[in-house]
Amino acid sequence: MSTVALSGIAKSYANFVALNGVDLTVPEGEFLTLLGASGSGKTTLLNVVAGMISPDRGIVSIGGRDVTHVPPRQRGLGMVFQSYALVPHMSVFDNIAFPLRIRRMASAEVKSRVEKILDIVQLGHIAHRKPRELSGGQQQRVAIARCLVYQPPVILMDEPLGALDKKLREQLQQEIRRIHKEMGITILYVTHDQEEALYLSDRICLMNAGEIEQLGTPQELYFKPANAFVADFIGESNLLACDIVAPGRVRLDASGQDIRIAQDTSGTANRLMIRPDKIAVLADGESRANEICGQIEEIAFVGETMRLTVRSGSQAFTVKAPTSRSADRKLGSTARIGWEPQDALLLEAKS
Ligand code: ADP
Ligand code: MG
């Protein structure tokens, strides 16, 4: 059993609240990512799990055992950080073998385990090299291998790919995903990169100012954001300030225009979210339940799609349209844009 369960975790530094009562359960075998802007408390929470930071309040349990006061080494966790922390005078093989040797494992067993892991991270051909003879990506693979080799039931990773360039980062993301699936380990992963989180995770825990804004699958956070903060953080969105005026109808603050929505319109929601790819640039004769006329203020060509900024009064709309349909649009010209009621989501703005 390697479920990680956090309950009521709080941590302050002087008057600053870094974690404000976090409850989180990571089931065995799950890949869960703590996602959030810099300073949102991700590293602090990971270090509370690791035992490097003791919380002011709350309980940490791993595999059903209360480990809140258990020192890091006795928690049986693997850790991978942004800095690889390899031993410089040891070869790749010896670096990976190191955790097994300090556990006094027989050398035949060490050899077979290290070779298996070298295979998994695809470093067998350079097992004799020293860390300085490796690229950053290779060094990070060694660090990951060193962590996997003793088969910890839970691995904690804090921005492990943060120091790598985009291409290497994508390669290693694929590798981490494959390793997670192959080995069935529980991974608690930290990143500020939403795309990385969406790609890797079974579930994402979106953090903001020491609290959880939303916990759910990548699809849930993207398609059913709990509030405007989440909608803004995950993917791109137009967030329009509005008020509910009647069932199925809201009024935009910026223009006073009434907009039809498909949602039950009760409560205090006051932001209308529309993803840029849900808004169409309408051709003559085309229509939508909601339409707005504006001026094209910006056009960017991004391959198959184009990003347009269409301004109507004080409100700017970001629109992603197929290039095939919008290639002849001109800067400064008037465009009619529109969307259907079910393509918008009414959310609560958090102050
Ligand atoms: P993240 O990893 O999400 O970027 P951290 O968990 O590292 O954020 O930090 C959360 C907040 O706590 C930050 O505002 C940071 O400045 C503050 N913090 C972290 N460690 C300390 C510390 N030792 N002393 C004072 N403030 C700290
Ligand atoms: Mg951090």
CSV table of C-alpha atoms and ligand atoms in Angstrom, one decimal:
chain,number,residue,atom,x,y,z
A,1,MET,CA,0.0,0.0,0.0
A,2,SER,CA,1.5,3.3,-1.0
A,3,THR,CA,-1.3,5.8,-0.8
A,4,VAL,CA,-0.1,9.2,0.3
A,5,ALA,CA,-2.7,11.0,2.5
A,6,LEU,CA,-2.4,14.6,3.7
A,7,SER,CA,-4.9,16.0,6.1
A,8,GLY,CA,-5.1,19.6,7.3
A,9,ILE,CA,-1.5,20.4,6.4
A,10,ALA,CA,-0.7,24.0,7.5
A,11,LYS,CA,2.7,25.8,7.4
A,12,SER,CA,3.6,29.4,8.0
A,13,TYR,CA,6.8,31.3,7.9
A,14,ALA,CA,6.6,34.2,10.4
A,15,ASN,CA,3.3,35.8,9.3
A,16,PHE,CA,3.3,34.3,5.9
A,17,VAL,CA,1.0,31.4,5.3
A,18,ALA,CA,2.6,29.0,2.8
A,19,LEU,CA,0.1,26.2,3.2
A,20,ASN,CA,-3.4,26.8,4.5
A,21,GLY,CA,-4.9,23.5,5.6
A,22,VAL,CA,-4.3,21.2,2.6
A,23,ASP,CA,-6.2,17.9,2.3
A,24,LEU,CA,-5.0,15.6,-0.5
A,25,THR,CA,-5.0,11.8,-1.1
A,26,VAL,CA,-2.9,10.3,-3.8
A,27,PRO,CA,-4.0,6.7,-4.4
A,28,GLU,CA,-1.5,3.9,-5.1
A,29,GLY,CA,-0.1,4.0,-8.6
A,30,GLU,CA,-1.4,7.5,-9.4
A,31,PHE,CA,0.6,10.2,-11.2
A,32,LEU,CA,-0.5,13.3,-9.4
A,33,THR,CA,0.9,16.8,-10.2
A,34,LEU,CA,1.0,19.8,-7.9
A,35,LEU,CA,0.6,22.6,-10.4
A,36,GLY,CA,0.7,26.3,-9.6
A,37,ALA,CA,2.5,29.6,-10.1
A,38,SER,CA,5.8,30.2,-8.4
A,39,GLY,CA,5.2,30.8,-4.7
A,40,SER,CA,1.9,28.9,-4.5
A,41,GLY,CA,3.3,26.3,-2.0
A,42,LYS,CA,4.1,23.3,-4.2
A,43,THR,CA,7.6,22.7,-3.0
A,44,THR,CA,6.6,23.3,0.6
A,45,LEU,CA,3.9,20.7,0.3
A,46,LEU,CA,6.2,18.2,-1.4
A,47,ASN,CA,8.8,18.7,1.3
A,48,VAL,CA,6.2,18.1,3.9
A,49,VAL,CA,5.5,14.7,2.3
A,50,ALA,CA,9.2,14.0,2.1
A,51,GLY,CA,9.7,15.0,5.8
A,52,MET,CA,12.2,17.8,5.0
A,53,ILE,CA,9.7,20.3,6.4
A,54,SER,CA,7.5,19.5,9.4
A,55,PRO,CA,4.0,21.1,9.2
A,56,ASP,CA,2.6,23.3,11.9
A,57,ARG,CA,-0.6,21.3,11.8
A,58,GLY,CA,-1.9,18.3,10.0
A,59,ILE,CA,-1.1,14.6,9.4
A,60,VAL,CA,1.0,13.0,6.7
A,61,SER,CA,0.4,9.3,6.2
A,62,ILE,CA,2.0,6.9,3.7
A,63,GLY,CA,0.6,3.5,3.1
A,64,GLY,CA,-1.8,3.9,6.0
A,65,ARG,CA,1.0,4.7,8.5
A,66,ASP,CA,1.2,8.1,10.2
A,67,VAL,CA,4.6,9.4,9.3
A,68,THR,CA,4.2,13.0,10.4
A,69,HIS,CA,7.0,12.7,12.8
A,70,VAL,CA,9.1,10.1,10.9
A,71,PRO,CA,12.4,11.3,9.6
A,72,PRO,CA,12.8,11.5,5.8
A,73,ARG,CA,15.1,8.5,5.4
A,74,GLN,CA,12.6,6.2,7.1
A,75,ARG,CA,9.7,7.2,4.8
A,76,GLY,CA,10.8,5.0,1.9
A,77,LEU,CA,10.3,7.7,-0.7
A,78,GLY,CA,12.4,8.4,-3.8
A,79,MET,CA,13.2,12.0,-4.7
A,80,VAL,CA,14.2,13.7,-7.9
A,81,PHE,CA,15.0,17.4,-8.0
A,82,GLN,CA,15.8,20.0,-10.7
A,83,SER,CA,19.5,19.7,-9.8
A,84,TYR,CA,20.7,16.2,-10.4
A,85,ALA,CA,23.1,15.9,-7.5
A,86,LEU,CA,25.1,13.0,-9.0
A,87,VAL,CA,28.4,11.9,-7.5
A,88,PRO,CA,30.9,13.4,-10.0
A,89,HIS,CA,33.7,10.9,-9.7
A,90,MET,CA,31.4,7.9,-10.0
A,91,SER,CA,30.3,6.4,-13.4
A,92,VAL,CA,26.7,6.3,-14.5
A,93,PHE,CA,26.5,2.7,-13.4
A,94,ASP,CA,28.0,3.4,-9.9
A,95,ASN,CA,25.8,6.4,-9.4
A,96,ILE,CA,22.7,4.3,-10.1
A,97,ALA,CA,24.1,1.4,-8.0
A,98,PHE,CA,24.8,3.7,-5.0
A,99,PRO,CA,21.5,3.5,-3.2
A,100,LEU,CA,21.6,-0.3,-3.5
A,101,ARG,CA,25.1,-0.6,-2.2
A,102,ILE,CA,24.4,1.5,0.8
A,103,ARG,CA,21.5,-0.9,1.5
A,104,ARG,CA,24.1,-3.7,1.3
A,105,MET,CA,22.6,-5.6,-1.5
A,106,ALA,CA,24.5,-8.5,-3.0
A,107,SER,CA,26.6,-7.5,-6.0
A,108,ALA,CA,25.0,-9.9,-8.4
A,109,GLU,CA,21.6,-8.4,-7.5
A,110,VAL,CA,22.9,-4.9,-7.8
A,111,LYS,CA,24.2,-5.6,-11.3
A,112,SER,CA,21.0,-7.1,-12.5
A,113,ARG,CA,18.9,-4.3,-11.1
A,114,VAL,CA,21.1,-1.5,-12.4
A,115,GLU,CA,21.2,-3.1,-15.9
A,116,LYS,CA,17.4,-3.4,-16.0
A,117,ILE,CA,17.0,0.2,-15.0
A,118,LEU,CA,19.7,1.3,-17.5
A,119,ASP,CA,17.6,-0.4,-20.1
A,120,ILE,CA,14.4,1.4,-19.1
A,121,VAL,CA,16.1,4.9,-19.2
A,122,GLN,CA,18.1,3.9,-22.3
A,123,LEU,CA,21.5,4.7,-20.9
A,124,GLY,CA,23.1,1.2,-21.2
A,125,HIS,CA,25.5,2.3,-23.9
A,126,ILE,CA,27.1,5.0,-21.7
A,127,ALA,CA,27.0,3.3,-18.3
A,128,HIS,CA,30.8,3.7,-18.0
A,129,ARG,CA,30.8,7.5,-18.4
A,130,LYS,CA,31.1,10.1,-15.6
A,131,PRO,CA,28.4,12.7,-15.1
A,132,ARG,CA,30.5,15.5,-16.7
A,133,GLU,CA,30.6,13.5,-19.9
A,134,LEU,CA,26.8,13.6,-20.1
A,135,SER,CA,24.3,16.2,-21.4
A,136,GLY,CA,21.8,17.7,-19.0
A,137,GLY,CA,19.0,15.4,-20.2
A,138,GLN,CA,21.2,12.3,-19.7
A,139,GLN,CA,22.2,13.5,-16.2
A,140,GLN,CA,18.6,13.9,-15.3
A,141,ARG,CA,17.9,10.4,-16.6
A,142,VAL,CA,20.6,9.0,-14.4
A,143,ALA,CA,19.1,10.9,-11.4
A,144,ILE,CA,15.7,9.3,-12.2
A,145,ALA,CA,17.3,5.9,-12.7
A,146,ARG,CA,19.1,6.2,-9.3
A,147,CYS,CA,15.7,6.9,-7.7
A,148,LEU,CA,13.9,4.1,-9.5
A,149,VAL,CA,16.5,1.4,-8.9
A,150,TYR,CA,15.6,0.7,-5.3
A,151,GLN,CA,11.9,0.6,-6.2
A,152,PRO,CA,10.5,3.1,-3.8
A,153,PRO,CA,6.7,2.8,-3.7
A,154,VAL,CA,6.4,6.6,-4.0
A,155,ILE,CA,8.5,9.0,-5.9
A,156,LEU,CA,8.5,12.8,-5.4
A,157,MET,CA,9.7,15.0,-8.2
A,158,ASP,CA,10.2,18.8,-7.9
A,159,GLU,CA,10.4,20.4,-11.3
A,160,PRO,CA,12.8,17.7,-12.5
A,161,LEU,CA,12.8,19.0,-16.1
A,162,GLY,CA,13.0,22.7,-15.2
A,163,ALA,CA,16.7,23.1,-16.3
A,164,LEU,CA,16.3,21.4,-19.7
A,165,ASP,CA,15.5,22.9,-23.0
A,166,LYS,CA,12.1,22.4,-24.6
A,167,LYS,CA,13.0,19.5,-26.8
A,168,LEU,CA,14.8,17.5,-24.1
A,169,ARG,CA,12.0,18.3,-21.7
A,170,GLU,CA,9.5,16.8,-24.1
A,171,GLN,CA,11.6,13.6,-24.6
A,172,LEU,CA,11.9,13.1,-20.8
A,173,GLN,CA,8.2,13.8,-20.3
A,174,GLN,CA,7.5,10.9,-22.6
A,175,GLU,CA,10.0,8.8,-20.8
A,176,ILE,CA,8.7,9.6,-17.3
A,177,ARG,CA,5.2,8.8,-18.5
A,178,ARG,CA,6.3,5.4,-19.9
A,179,ILE,CA,8.2,4.6,-16.8
A,180,HIS,CA,5.3,5.4,-14.6
A,181,LYS,CA,3.0,3.1,-16.6
A,182,GLU,CA,5.6,0.3,-16.8
A,183,MET,CA,6.5,0.3,-13.1
A,184,GLY,CA,3.1,1.2,-11.6
A,185,ILE,CA,4.7,3.5,-9.0
A,186,THR,CA,2.9,6.4,-7.2
A,187,ILE,CA,4.4,9.7,-8.4
A,188,LEU,CA,3.8,13.1,-6.8
A,189,TYR,CA,5.2,15.6,-9.3
A,190,VAL,CA,5.6,19.4,-9.1
A,191,THR,CA,5.6,21.8,-12.0
A,192,HIS,CA,4.5,25.3,-12.9
A,193,ASP,CA,4.1,24.3,-16.5
A,194,GLN,CA,0.4,23.5,-17.3
A,195,GLU,CA,1.2,21.7,-20.5
A,196,GLU,CA,3.5,19.4,-18.7
A,197,ALA,CA,0.9,18.8,-16.1
A,198,LEU,CA,-1.8,18.1,-18.6
A,199,TYR,CA,0.4,15.6,-20.5
A,200,LEU,CA,1.8,13.6,-17.6
A,201,SER,CA,-0.9,13.5,-14.9
A,202,ASP,CA,-3.7,11.2,-13.9
A,203,ARG,CA,-4.9,14.0,-11.8
A,204,ILE,CA,-3.8,17.6,-11.2
A,205,CYS,CA,-3.9,19.5,-8.0
A,206,LEU,CA,-4.0,23.2,-8.9
A,207,MET,CA,-2.6,25.3,-6.1
A,208,ASN,CA,-2.9,29.0,-5.4
A,209,ALA,CA,-1.6,30.8,-2.3
A,210,GLY,CA,-1.2,27.7,-0.2
A,211,GLU,CA,-4.6,26.3,-1.0
A,212,ILE,CA,-6.1,23.8,-3.5
A,213,GLU,CA,-8.2,25.6,-6.2
A,214,GLN,CA,-9.2,22.4,-7.9
A,215,LEU,CA,-8.3,18.7,-7.8
A,216,GLY,CA,-9.2,16.6,-10.8
A,217,THR,CA,-8.3,15.0,-14.1
A,218,PRO,CA,-6.7,17.1,-16.8
A,219,GLN,CA,-10.0,16.9,-18.7
A,220,GLU,CA,-12.0,18.1,-15.6
A,221,LEU,CA,-9.7,21.1,-15.1
A,222,TYR,CA,-9.8,22.0,-18.7
A,223,PHE,CA,-13.5,21.4,-19.5
A,224,LYS,CA,-15.0,22.0,-16.0
A,225,PRO,CA,-12.9,24.5,-14.2
A,226,ALA,CA,-14.2,25.2,-10.7
A,227,ASN,CA,-13.8,28.9,-11.0
A,228,ALA,CA,-12.3,31.7,-13.2
A,229,PHE,CA,-8.8,31.3,-11.6
A,230,VAL,CA,-8.7,27.7,-12.9
A,231,ALA,CA,-10.0,28.6,-16.3
A,232,ASP,CA,-7.4,31.3,-16.6
A,233,PHE,CA,-4.6,29.0,-15.5
A,234,ILE,CA,-5.4,26.0,-17.6
A,235,GLY,CA,-5.4,26.6,-21.3
A,236,GLU,CA,-6.5,29.9,-22.8
A,237,SER,CA,-9.8,31.5,-22.2
A,238,ASN,CA,-11.8,34.6,-22.6
A,239,LEU,CA,-13.2,35.6,-19.2
A,240,LEU,CA,-15.9,38.2,-19.5
A,241,ALA,CA,-17.3,40.0,-16.5
A,242,CYS,CA,-21.0,39.7,-16.4
A,243,ASP,CA,-24.2,39.6,-14.3
A,244,ILE,CA,-27.0,37.1,-14.3
A,245,VAL,CA,-30.2,38.8,-15.6
A,246,ALA,CA,-32.6,36.0,-16.2
A,247,PRO,CA,-32.6,32.2,-16.5
A,248,GLY,CA,-30.3,31.3,-19.4
A,249,ARG,CA,-29.2,34.9,-19.8
A,250,VAL,CA,-26.3,37.1,-18.6
A,251,ARG,CA,-25.4,40.7,-19.3
A,252,LEU,CA,-21.8,41.6,-20.2
A,253,ASP,CA,-20.4,44.4,-18.0
A,254,ALA,CA,-18.3,45.8,-20.8
A,255,SER,CA,-21.0,46.3,-23.4
A,256,GLY,CA,-24.4,45.8,-21.6
A,257,GLN,CA,-25.1,43.1,-24.3
A,258,ASP,CA,-27.2,40.1,-23.3
A,259,ILE,CA,-25.8,36.7,-23.9
A,260,ARG,CA,-27.6,33.4,-23.9
A,261,ILE,CA,-26.0,30.6,-22.0
A,262,ALA,CA,-27.0,26.9,-21.6
A,263,GLN,CA,-26.2,26.7,-17.9
A,264,ASP,CA,-28.5,26.9,-14.9
A,265,THR,CA,-28.2,30.6,-14.0
A,266,SER,CA,-28.3,30.8,-10.3
A,267,GLY,CA,-25.8,31.7,-7.6
A,268,THR,CA,-23.1,34.4,-7.6
A,269,ALA,CA,-21.2,33.5,-10.8
A,270,ASN,CA,-20.0,36.5,-12.6
A,271,ARG,CA,-17.5,35.5,-15.2
A,272,LEU,CA,-18.4,34.0,-18.6
A,273,MET,CA,-15.6,31.7,-20.0
A,274,ILE,CA,-15.3,31.0,-23.6
A,275,ARG,CA,-12.3,29.1,-25.0
A,276,PRO,CA,-10.8,30.8,-28.1
A,277,ASP,CA,-11.4,27.8,-30.3
A,278,LYS,CA,-15.1,27.9,-29.5
A,279,ILE,CA,-15.6,31.3,-31.0
A,280,ALA,CA,-16.1,31.4,-34.8
A,281,VAL,CA,-15.3,34.2,-37.1
A,282,LEU,CA,-18.6,34.3,-39.1
A,283,ALA,CA,-18.8,34.5,-42.8
A,284,ASP,CA,-21.7,36.4,-44.5
A,285,GLY,CA,-24.9,34.5,-44.0
A,286,GLU,CA,-23.6,32.5,-41.0
A,287,SER,CA,-25.1,33.0,-37.6
A,288,ARG,CA,-24.8,31.9,-34.0
A,289,ALA,CA,-27.0,32.4,-30.9
A,290,ASN,CA,-24.5,34.9,-29.6
A,291,GLU,CA,-22.8,37.4,-31.9
A,292,ILE,CA,-20.6,40.3,-31.4
A,293,CYS,CA,-19.2,42.8,-33.9
A,294,GLY,CA,-15.7,44.1,-33.5
A,295,GLN,CA,-12.5,45.3,-35.1
A,296,ILE,CA,-9.6,42.9,-35.7
A,297,GLU,CA,-6.8,44.3,-33.6
A,298,GLU,CA,-4.3,41.6,-34.0
A,299,ILE,CA,-3.7,38.7,-36.3
A,300,ALA,CA,-1.1,36.0,-35.6
A,301,PHE,CA,-0.5,33.0,-37.9
A,302,VAL,CA,0.3,29.9,-36.0
A,303,GLY,CA,0.1,27.2,-38.6
A,304,GLU,CA,-3.2,25.4,-39.0
A,305,THR,CA,-4.9,28.0,-36.8
A,306,MET,CA,-4.8,31.8,-36.6
A,307,ARG,CA,-5.2,33.8,-33.4
A,308,LEU,CA,-7.2,36.9,-33.8
A,309,THR,CA,-7.9,39.6,-31.3
A,310,VAL,CA,-11.2,41.1,-31.9
A,311,ARG,CA,-12.1,44.2,-29.9
A,312,SER,CA,-15.6,45.4,-29.2
A,313,GLY,CA,-15.6,48.5,-27.0
A,314,SER,CA,-13.6,47.8,-23.9
A,315,GLN,CA,-13.7,44.0,-24.4
A,316,ALA,CA,-11.1,42.1,-26.4
A,317,PHE,CA,-11.8,38.6,-27.5
A,318,THR,CA,-9.2,36.0,-28.4
A,319,VAL,CA,-10.3,33.8,-31.2
A,320,LYS,CA,-8.6,30.7,-32.6
A,321,ALA,CA,-9.8,30.1,-36.1
A,322,PRO,CA,-8.8,27.6,-38.8
A,323,THR,CA,-6.4,29.3,-41.1
A,324,SER,CA,-8.2,27.8,-44.1
A,325,ARG,CA,-11.3,29.9,-43.2
A,326,SER,CA,-9.7,33.1,-42.0
A,327,ALA,CA,-6.6,33.7,-44.1
A,328,ASP,CA,-8.0,36.7,-45.9
A,329,ARG,CA,-9.0,38.6,-42.8
A,330,LYS,CA,-7.3,42.1,-42.6
A,331,LEU,CA,-6.0,44.0,-39.6
A,332,GLY,CA,-8.4,46.8,-38.7
A,333,SER,CA,-11.3,45.4,-40.6
A,334,THR,CA,-14.7,44.6,-39.0
A,335,ALA,CA,-15.5,41.0,-38.0
A,336,ARG,CA,-18.6,39.3,-36.7
A,337,ILE,CA,-17.8,36.6,-34.2
A,338,GLY,CA,-20.1,34.2,-32.5
A,339,TRP,CA,-20.7,31.2,-30.3
A,340,GLU,CA,-23.5,28.9,-29.2
A,341,PRO,CA,-24.9,29.0,-25.6
A,342,GLN,CA,-23.3,25.6,-24.7
A,343,ASP,CA,-19.9,26.8,-25.7
A,344,ALA,CA,-19.6,29.2,-22.7
A,345,LEU,CA,-19.3,28.4,-19.1
A,346,LEU,CA,-20.5,30.7,-16.3
A,347,LEU,CA,-18.0,30.7,-13.4
A,348,GLU,CA,-17.3,32.5,-10.2
A,349,ALA,CA,-14.4,34.9,-10.1
A,350,LYS,CA,-12.4,34.6,-6.9
A,351,SER,CA,-11.2,37.8,-5.5
B,1,ADP,P1,6.5,27.0,-5.1
B,1,ADP,O1,7.3,25.7,-5.0
B,1,ADP,O2,5.1,26.8,-5.4
B,1,ADP,O3,7.1,28.0,-6.0
B,1,ADP,P2,7.2,27.3,-2.3
B,1,ADP,O4,6.5,26.2,-1.6
B,1,ADP,O5,8.7,27.1,-2.5
B,1,ADP,O6,6.5,27.7,-3.6
B,1,ADP,O7,7.0,28.6,-1.4
B,1,ADP,C1,5.7,29.0,-1.0
B,1,ADP,C2,5.9,30.4,-0.4
B,1,ADP,O8,6.5,30.2,0.9
B,1,ADP,C3,6.7,31.4,-1.1
B,1,ADP,O9,6.1,32.6,-1.1
B,1,ADP,C4,8.0,31.4,-0.4
B,1,ADP,O10,8.6,32.6,-0.6
B,1,ADP,C5,7.6,31.1,1.0
B,1,ADP,N1,8.7,30.3,1.7
B,1,ADP,C6,9.2,29.1,1.3
B,1,ADP,N2,10.2,28.7,2.1
B,1,ADP,C7,10.4,29.7,3.0
B,1,ADP,C8,11.2,29.9,4.1
B,1,ADP,N3,12.1,29.0,4.5
B,1,ADP,N4,11.1,31.1,4.8
B,1,ADP,C9,10.2,32.0,4.4
B,1,ADP,N5,9.4,31.9,3.4
B,1,ADP,C10,9.4,30.8,2.7
B,2,MG,MG,9.1,25.1,-6.0
